[in-house]
Short mmCIF file of C-alpha atoms in Angstrom, two decimals:
data_model
loop_
_atom_site.label_atom_id
_atom_site.label_comp_id
_atom_site.label_asym_id
_atom_site.label_seq_id
_atom_site.Cartn_x
_atom_site.Cartn_y
_atom_site.Cartn_z
CA UNK A 1 -10.03 28.70 10.73
CA UNK A 2 -9.97 25.03 9.70
CA UNK A 3 -6.50 23.69 8.88
CA UNK A 4 -5.73 20.74 6.63
CA UNK A 5 -4.15 17.73 8.30
CA UNK A 6 -0.52 17.14 7.29
CA UNK A 7 2.26 14.82 8.38
CA UNK A 8 5.49 16.52 7.49
CA UNK A 9 5.42 17.25 3.76
CA UNK A 10 2.51 14.83 3.14
CA UNK A 11 -0.87 16.44 2.64
CA UNK A 12 -4.24 14.70 3.08
CA UNK A 13 -4.34 13.40 -0.50
CA UNK A 14 -0.81 12.01 -0.24
CA UNK A 15 -1.70 10.32 3.04
CA UNK A 16 -4.87 8.81 1.55
CA UNK A 17 -2.95 7.50 -1.46
CA UNK A 18 -0.26 6.04 0.79
CA UNK A 19 -2.87 4.39 3.03
CA UNK A 20 -4.55 2.87 -0.03
CA UNK A 21 -1.19 1.55 -1.24
CA UNK A 22 -0.40 -0.20 2.04
CA UNK A 23 -3.96 -1.50 2.44
CA UNK A 24 -4.07 -2.98 -1.07
CA UNK A 25 -0.65 -4.59 -0.58
CA UNK A 26 -1.78 -6.25 2.63
CA UNK A 27 -5.24 -7.25 1.39
CA UNK A 28 -4.11 -8.82 -1.88
CA UNK A 29 -1.37 -10.69 -0.01
CA UNK A 30 -3.80 -12.07 2.57
CA UNK A 31 -6.42 -12.91 -0.08
CA UNK A 32 -3.87 -14.74 -2.20
CA UNK A 33 -2.53 -16.82 0.70
CA UNK A 34 -5.93 -17.45 2.35
CA UNK A 35 -8.41 -17.92 -0.50
CA UNK A 36 -11.75 -19.61 -0.13
CA UNK A 37 -11.89 -23.35 -0.81
CA UNK A 38 -14.34 -22.72 -3.64
CA UNK A 39 -11.94 -20.38 -5.47
CA UNK A 40 -8.30 -21.24 -4.74
CA UNK A 41 -5.58 -18.87 -5.86
CA UNK A 42 -2.78 -19.77 -8.24
CA UNK A 43 -0.36 -20.01 -5.33
CA UNK A 44 -2.69 -22.31 -3.41
CA UNK A 45 -3.09 -24.59 -6.43
CA UNK A 46 0.66 -24.80 -6.83
CA UNK A 47 0.97 -26.08 -3.26
CA UNK A 48 -0.85 -29.26 -4.33
CA UNK A 49 1.44 -29.64 -7.33
CA UNK A 50 4.51 -29.18 -5.15
CA UNK A 51 3.31 -31.95 -2.84
CA UNK A 52 2.69 -34.18 -5.86
CA UNK A 53 6.21 -33.37 -7.08
CA UNK A 54 7.67 -34.67 -3.82
CA UNK A 55 5.53 -37.81 -3.97
CA UNK A 56 6.80 -38.51 -7.48
CA UNK A 57 10.33 -37.89 -6.23
CA UNK A 58 10.18 -41.05 -4.10
CA UNK A 59 10.22 -43.39 -7.11
CA UNK A 60 12.06 -41.24 -9.66
CA UNK A 61 15.46 -42.60 -10.69
CA UNK A 62 17.76 -40.78 -11.10
CA UNK A 63 16.77 -37.51 -9.48
CA UNK A 64 18.72 -35.25 -11.82
CA UNK A 65 15.52 -33.56 -13.02
CA UNK A 66 14.53 -32.64 -9.46
CA UNK A 67 17.99 -31.29 -8.72
CA UNK A 68 17.83 -29.11 -11.83
CA UNK A 69 14.40 -27.85 -10.83
CA UNK A 70 15.54 -26.73 -7.37
CA UNK A 71 18.67 -25.16 -8.87
CA UNK A 72 16.50 -23.16 -11.26
CA UNK A 73 14.30 -21.94 -8.42
CA UNK A 74 17.33 -20.86 -6.42
CA UNK A 75 18.73 -18.98 -9.43
CA UNK A 76 15.45 -17.09 -9.76
CA UNK A 77 15.58 -15.96 -6.15
CA UNK A 78 19.22 -14.92 -6.56
CA UNK A 79 18.38 -12.81 -9.63
CA UNK A 80 15.51 -10.99 -7.93
CA UNK A 81 17.46 -10.49 -4.69
CA UNK A 82 20.35 -8.95 -6.62
CA UNK A 83 17.98 -6.73 -8.63
CA UNK A 84 16.25 -5.57 -5.45
CA UNK A 85 19.57 -4.71 -3.83
CA UNK A 86 20.59 -2.63 -6.85
CA UNK A 87 17.24 -0.82 -6.80
CA UNK A 88 17.62 -0.10 -3.08
CA UNK A 89 21.05 1.43 -3.69
CA UNK A 90 19.70 3.60 -6.51
CA UNK A 91 16.81 4.75 -4.32
CA UNK A 92 19.10 5.67 -1.44
CA UNK A 93 21.30 7.62 -3.85
CA UNK A 94 18.26 9.62 -4.99
CA UNK A 95 17.24 10.28 -1.38
CA UNK A 96 20.70 11.70 -0.74
CA UNK A 97 20.32 13.97 -3.78
CA UNK A 98 16.69 14.41 -4.93
CA UNK A 99 17.58 17.44 -7.08
CA UNK A 100 17.59 15.47 -10.40
CA UNK A 101 13.99 14.40 -9.77
CA UNK A 102 13.01 17.95 -8.85
CA UNK A 103 14.56 19.22 -12.06
CA UNK A 104 12.68 16.53 -14.00
CA UNK A 105 9.45 17.67 -12.39
CA UNK A 106 10.16 21.20 -13.56
CA UNK A 107 10.76 19.94 -17.10
CA UNK A 108 7.41 18.12 -17.14
CA UNK A 109 5.61 20.95 -15.35
CA UNK A 110 4.78 18.76 -12.34
CA UNK A 111 4.16 20.36 -8.96
CA UNK A 112 7.60 20.32 -7.44
CA UNK A 113 7.00 20.51 -3.69
CA UNK A 114 9.75 20.42 -1.04
CA UNK A 115 12.70 18.07 -1.31
CA UNK A 116 11.44 16.20 1.76
CA UNK A 117 8.29 15.22 -0.17
CA UNK A 118 10.40 13.69 -2.94
CA UNK A 119 12.49 11.88 -0.36
CA UNK A 120 9.35 10.45 1.30
CA UNK A 121 8.09 9.16 -2.04
CA UNK A 122 11.38 7.52 -2.91
CA UNK A 123 11.78 6.11 0.60
CA UNK A 124 8.42 4.32 0.31
CA UNK A 125 9.58 2.57 -2.84
CA UNK A 126 12.89 1.72 -1.15
CA UNK A 127 11.06 0.16 1.81
CA UNK A 128 9.06 -2.07 -0.53
CA UNK A 129 12.32 -2.98 -2.26
CA UNK A 130 13.97 -3.79 1.07
CA UNK A 131 11.06 -6.03 2.03
CA UNK A 132 11.33 -7.78 -1.34
CA UNK A 133 15.07 -8.30 -0.85
CA UNK A 134 14.57 -9.89 2.57
CA UNK A 135 11.84 -12.19 1.23
CA UNK A 136 13.97 -13.29 -1.72
CA UNK A 137 16.98 -14.00 0.50
CA UNK A 138 14.86 -16.11 2.85
CA UNK A 139 13.27 -17.89 -0.10
CA UNK A 140 16.73 -18.76 -1.44
CA UNK A 141 17.65 -20.14 1.97
CA UNK A 142 14.47 -22.21 2.16
CA UNK A 143 15.01 -23.67 -1.30
CA UNK A 144 18.44 -24.78 -0.08
CA UNK A 145 16.79 -26.43 2.91
CA UNK A 146 14.25 -28.05 0.58
CA UNK A 147 17.08 -29.51 -1.51
CA UNK A 148 18.58 -31.11 1.59
CA UNK A 149 15.19 -32.41 2.69
CA UNK A 150 14.67 -33.89 -0.78
CA UNK A 151 18.02 -35.64 -0.59
CA UNK A 152 16.87 -37.24 2.67
CA UNK A 153 13.81 -38.85 1.03
CA UNK A 154 14.38 -42.63 0.72
CA UNK A 155 14.36 -44.17 -2.77
CA UNK A 156 12.19 -47.11 -1.81
CA UNK A 157 8.44 -46.43 -1.53
CA UNK A 158 8.19 -49.33 0.93
CA UNK A 159 10.37 -47.44 3.40
CA UNK A 160 8.07 -46.14 6.16
CA UNK A 161 9.92 -42.80 6.12
CA UNK A 162 9.68 -42.26 2.35
CA UNK A 163 6.38 -40.38 2.10
CA UNK A 164 6.61 -38.59 5.47
CA UNK A 165 10.04 -37.28 4.40
CA UNK A 166 8.56 -36.30 1.02
CA UNK A 167 5.80 -34.36 2.79
CA UNK A 168 8.38 -32.54 4.90
CA UNK A 169 10.35 -31.58 1.79
CA UNK A 170 7.15 -30.42 0.11
CA UNK A 171 6.25 -28.17 3.05
CA UNK A 172 9.67 -26.50 3.04
CA UNK A 173 9.37 -26.07 -0.73
CA UNK A 174 5.93 -24.49 -0.29
CA UNK A 175 7.24 -22.08 2.34
CA UNK A 176 10.09 -21.08 0.03
CA UNK A 177 7.65 -20.39 -2.81
CA UNK A 178 5.40 -18.41 -0.47
CA UNK A 179 8.30 -16.17 0.55
CA UNK A 180 9.28 -15.76 -3.11
CA UNK A 181 5.72 -14.70 -4.02
CA UNK A 182 5.70 -12.18 -1.17
CA UNK A 183 8.91 -10.72 -2.56
CA UNK A 184 7.37 -10.44 -6.03
CA UNK A 185 4.33 -8.64 -4.65
CA UNK A 186 6.61 -6.14 -2.93
CA UNK A 187 8.39 -5.55 -6.23
CA UNK A 188 5.07 -4.91 -7.99
CA UNK A 189 4.01 -2.39 -5.35
CA UNK A 190 7.46 -0.76 -5.33
CA UNK A 191 6.98 -0.11 -9.04
CA UNK A 192 3.48 1.23 -8.35
CA UNK A 193 4.96 3.57 -5.73
CA UNK A 194 7.14 5.19 -8.39
CA UNK A 195 3.97 6.65 -9.90
CA UNK A 196 3.77 8.80 -6.76
CA UNK A 197 6.50 10.93 -8.29
CA UNK A 198 3.78 12.19 -10.64
CA UNK A 199 1.47 12.98 -7.73
CA UNK A 200 -1.03 11.27 -5.41
CA UNK A 201 -3.64 10.69 -8.13
CA UNK A 202 -1.07 8.77 -10.15
CA UNK A 203 -0.24 6.66 -7.08
CA UNK A 204 -3.92 5.83 -6.54
CA UNK A 205 -4.32 4.80 -10.18
CA UNK A 206 -1.11 2.71 -10.14
CA UNK A 207 -2.12 1.02 -6.87
CA UNK A 208 -5.55 0.03 -8.18
CA UNK A 209 -4.07 -1.18 -11.46
CA UNK A 210 -1.41 -3.27 -9.70
CA UNK A 211 -3.94 -4.77 -7.29
CA UNK A 212 -6.30 -5.66 -10.15
CA UNK A 213 -3.48 -7.19 -12.16
CA UNK A 214 -2.35 -9.35 -9.24
CA UNK A 215 -5.92 -10.46 -8.52
CA UNK A 216 -6.46 -11.45 -12.16
CA UNK A 217 -3.23 -13.46 -12.28
CA UNK A 218 -4.09 -15.28 -9.07
CA UNK A 219 -7.81 -15.87 -9.61
CA UNK A 220 -8.73 -15.37 -13.28
CA UNK A 221 -5.76 -16.29 -15.48
CA UNK A 222 -5.64 -18.91 -18.24
CA UNK A 223 -2.79 -20.66 -16.41
CA UNK A 224 -4.96 -21.05 -13.33
CA UNK A 225 -7.74 -22.50 -15.45
CA UNK A 226 -5.31 -25.07 -16.85
CA UNK A 227 -4.15 -26.10 -13.37
CA UNK A 228 -7.73 -26.65 -12.21
CA UNK A 229 -7.94 -29.79 -14.34
CA UNK A 230 -7.27 -32.92 -12.26
CA UNK A 231 -5.78 -31.14 -9.26
CA UNK A 232 -3.45 -33.41 -7.22
CA UNK A 233 -4.76 -34.27 -3.75
#
């Protein structure tokens, strides 16, 4: 007699949906960070603007605007890191007691399944949230480094270290933004994972929707079209 392949409480459809989730998360991340030269992503375009920002920094007096910009970026990372940490705590609390979700499934007439299946679903979302938290924390740290590197940029454009220092600051700023974007993608896929509570078909639909939304924002948005005009070198 042929038996269906399972891993713990996860059946073949659950495993396929989970594999699709992880694959889409990795593929959209790689595609966004390594786009073709003919069709750069939104994140890739912003790298040029960040370098231009640092070049303009050399001659800007005073640099209060730049300081406010970095402070705003750091506040954004702090907000998302704190939100991710709260979500992780809530997820771990549900893993410790999945009964409320099981009761909710009964109310909506959803296939209940064993408690371990609910715990696996919640744990997947928690892992995405944990990855997001780590990326946001590192992004916050890098933005702090970028602020110090910016402060080291000489004010005089004739200084031989002015533009090399500006390029160094730009690269740290770019790395901070890249880590921040990775954290955001993990948040998006953590939210998609919550659809798994409704079953594997819901997870597949949420994964495809999230991937399509991220692709459109990176490669087909109106904001991207605006940035394509007169791209900084």
